[in-house]
Amino acid sequence: EVQLLESGGGLVQPGGSLRLSCVASGFTFSTYAMSWVRQAPGKGLEWVSAISGSGANTYHADSVKGRFTISRDNSKNTLFLQMNSLRAEDTALYYCAYSPGGWNYFDYWGQGTLVTVSS
Amino acid sequence: EIVMTQSPATLSVTPGERVTLSCRASQSVSSNLAWYQQKPGQAPRLLIYGASTRATGIPARFSGNGSGTEFTLTISSLQSEDFAVYYCQQYNNWPRTFGGGTKVEIK
């Protein structure tokens, strides 16, 4: 059974940093691209970042480019999102997600970890 | 960035009704479009990919159509468990982008 378990969310002041983690199980983690998708309270879905199975290729939304970095540790089946220079508009539930079909759409989602940026 | 526009924002329907949701892309995404269903407090659930292919375990009452810039999701006979928010998402270009969602509510 595929499981994605996010952690690392919390309350942080504007300008601060957080590192999110997503531990994966139930599939061969290193084979598949992974993504982060976020959802602000009461709002829609926003794709944030994606990384290839090897970690060699990454993509970020313009809204987070230069501030967020996606990475992975295939030896620990773990996906990361390093978030720096956080803004109020980064407040959201952050999901990790993936598809066996590639990094296009998302079959599997975690339950999310909440990031709140506020003073 | 490709902008995905969904309409209507809210749809009030009676159980058993046929429902059609629309999604428009600001430029062609070929058939690289997915649909998701999200219920309150839950993660999104993939319904359709490739514009018209149902994901594993998705009931046949859900169907997707379209290509290029115009897409539809049809629920042939709305069940009580189908009241939710529906999102489209393109994966033809980076960045991947979602529509703003259509909320299907009970009339």
XYZ file of C-alpha atoms in Angstrom:
226
model
C 0.000 0.000 0.000
C 1.360 3.400 -0.970
C 1.785 5.794 1.933
C 3.048 9.366 1.923
C 3.558 10.948 5.327
C 4.392 14.639 5.493
C 5.834 16.433 8.503
C 7.670 19.599 9.416
C 4.894 22.145 9.192
C 4.218 24.730 11.859
C 4.008 28.399 12.705
C 6.845 30.569 11.427
C 7.391 34.320 11.243
C 7.609 36.131 7.909
C 11.129 35.828 6.559
C 11.711 32.585 8.408
C 12.495 29.085 7.172
C 11.019 25.609 7.436
C 11.950 22.226 6.039
C 9.151 19.865 5.133
C 9.647 16.110 4.826
C 7.606 13.390 3.174
C 8.396 9.759 3.947
C 7.215 7.374 1.261
C 6.487 3.665 1.436
C 4.805 0.986 -0.634
C 6.644 1.689 -3.883
C 10.186 1.953 -5.242
C 10.766 5.562 -4.244
C 13.908 6.188 -6.275
C 12.138 5.265 -9.515
C 9.530 7.999 -9.458
C 9.323 11.748 -9.690
C 7.719 13.458 -6.724
C 5.952 16.759 -6.272
C 4.748 19.207 -3.667
C 1.297 20.755 -4.071
C -0.146 23.304 -1.670
C -3.575 24.592 -0.757
C -4.134 27.853 1.070
C -7.000 27.791 3.588
C -10.306 27.763 1.718
C -8.560 28.075 -1.646
C -7.661 25.892 -4.607
C -4.673 23.725 -5.414
C -1.305 25.125 -6.456
C 1.565 23.001 -7.752
C 4.804 24.063 -6.034
C 7.766 21.898 -7.017
C 8.750 18.626 -8.661
C 11.867 16.477 -8.697
C 12.900 13.547 -10.863
C 13.541 10.099 -9.420
C 17.309 10.585 -9.417
C 17.036 14.130 -8.117
C 18.925 15.477 -11.112
C 16.025 17.524 -12.436
C 13.842 19.932 -10.498
C 11.089 22.404 -11.296
C 9.558 25.145 -9.173
C 6.579 27.427 -9.532
C 7.487 31.050 -10.205
C 5.852 32.021 -6.912
C 8.492 30.070 -4.955
C 11.487 30.119 -7.308
C 14.617 31.287 -5.517
C 13.049 30.729 -2.093
C 12.063 27.037 -2.038
C 14.250 24.050 -2.899
C 12.998 20.527 -3.483
C 15.333 17.610 -2.817
C 15.223 13.932 -1.950
C 17.156 11.240 -0.118
C 16.496 7.991 -1.949
C 18.347 5.978 0.705
C 15.712 7.109 3.225
C 12.693 7.213 0.892
C 12.239 10.842 1.851
C 11.269 13.954 -0.073
C 12.088 17.431 1.233
C 11.016 20.991 0.665
C 13.324 23.652 2.068
C 11.352 26.871 2.381
C 13.210 30.129 2.992
C 12.132 33.772 3.084
C 8.603 32.696 3.922
C 5.726 35.073 3.281
C 2.164 35.248 4.564
C 0.965 34.022 1.173
C 2.906 30.767 1.660
C 0.447 29.809 4.394
C -1.088 26.555 3.190
C -1.481 22.838 3.619
C 1.444 21.248 1.785
C 0.897 17.867 0.165
C 3.464 15.565 -1.318
C 2.177 13.641 -4.291
C 3.259 11.300 -7.058
C 2.102 9.108 -9.888
C 3.523 5.857 -11.212
C 2.798 7.397 -14.606
C 5.427 10.076 -14.209
C 5.516 13.640 -12.963
C 2.457 14.757 -14.809
C -0.609 14.112 -12.679
C -0.948 12.776 -9.174
C -2.435 9.410 -8.226
C -1.254 9.387 -4.661
C -1.312 12.150 -2.074
C -0.317 12.452 1.538
C -2.602 14.054 4.096
C -0.578 17.240 4.147
C 1.328 19.330 6.669
C 0.156 22.819 7.585
C 2.493 25.785 7.270
C 1.376 29.067 8.839
C 3.414 32.205 8.224
C 2.432 34.892 10.672
C 3.929 37.300 13.161
C 2.207 29.883 -17.599
C -0.949 28.176 -18.807
C -4.023 29.492 -17.038
C -6.800 26.976 -16.394
C -10.295 28.410 -16.011
C -13.142 26.320 -14.627
C -16.821 27.083 -14.882
C -19.124 27.444 -13.180
C -17.576 28.184 -9.796
C -20.530 26.547 -8.061
C -23.129 24.130 -9.338
C -26.272 23.357 -7.345
C -27.711 20.014 -8.370
C -30.167 17.332 -7.309
C -28.983 13.748 -6.746
C -29.537 11.706 -9.895
C -28.961 14.640 -12.218
C -26.420 14.623 -15.036
C -23.700 17.186 -14.421
C -21.138 18.689 -16.789
C -18.199 20.740 -15.546
C -16.018 22.810 -17.875
C -12.326 23.563 -17.947
C -10.604 25.849 -20.417
C -6.865 26.262 -20.997
C -5.305 29.557 -22.082
C -3.351 27.636 -24.743
C -3.421 24.124 -26.069
C -2.517 21.366 -23.614
C -3.254 18.576 -26.107
C -4.844 15.766 -24.050
C -2.561 16.332 -21.080
C -5.319 17.098 -18.634
C -6.378 15.534 -15.346
C -9.432 15.914 -13.129
C -9.535 15.570 -9.347
C -12.249 15.393 -6.726
C -11.710 16.852 -3.272
C -13.994 16.486 -0.272
C -13.679 18.610 2.878
C -10.738 17.609 5.035
C -9.415 15.157 2.468
C -6.597 15.120 -0.052
C -7.572 15.350 -3.713
C -8.439 12.131 -5.535
C -7.441 11.565 -9.153
C -10.469 10.862 -11.334
C -9.334 11.258 -14.937
C -6.013 11.600 -16.765
C -5.204 11.935 -20.422
C -8.416 13.983 -20.645
C -10.596 10.866 -20.812
C -8.994 7.881 -19.054
C -10.526 6.973 -15.720
C -8.064 6.351 -12.913
C -8.069 3.033 -11.084
C -11.264 2.406 -9.164
C -13.168 5.398 -10.501
C -16.819 4.609 -11.267
C -18.001 4.621 -14.869
C -20.427 7.482 -14.165
C -17.414 9.806 -14.370
C -16.249 10.623 -17.885
C -13.874 13.148 -19.368
C -13.778 14.657 -22.801
C -11.952 17.264 -24.829
C -8.562 18.200 -26.212
C -6.622 21.330 -26.971
C -8.170 24.069 -24.857
C -11.694 22.861 -24.025
C -12.450 20.029 -21.623
C -15.441 18.647 -19.762
C -16.021 16.306 -16.860
C -19.426 14.659 -16.846
C -21.051 12.799 -13.986
C -23.872 10.836 -15.554
C -26.040 10.469 -12.449
C -24.889 12.374 -9.407
C -24.642 10.313 -6.236
C -24.604 11.708 -2.703
C -20.897 10.935 -2.377
C -20.120 13.057 -5.448
C -20.806 16.380 -3.747
C -17.338 17.860 -3.644
C -14.991 20.312 -5.347
C -13.568 19.322 -8.718
C -10.292 20.587 -10.151
C -8.716 20.279 -13.564
C -4.936 20.300 -14.017
C -2.767 20.557 -17.102
C 0.513 18.730 -17.423
C 1.501 19.709 -20.935
C 3.825 22.492 -19.776
C 5.805 23.585 -16.749
C 4.650 24.880 -14.383
C 1.833 22.417 -13.846
C -1.303 24.452 -13.216
C -4.712 23.800 -11.709
C -8.037 25.393 -12.366
C -9.767 27.278 -9.581
C -12.260 24.489 -8.988
C -15.992 23.881 -9.331
C -17.976 23.168 -6.192
C -20.840 20.748 -6.735
C -23.383 21.265 -3.970
C -26.782 19.888 -3.102
C -29.678 21.907 -4.469
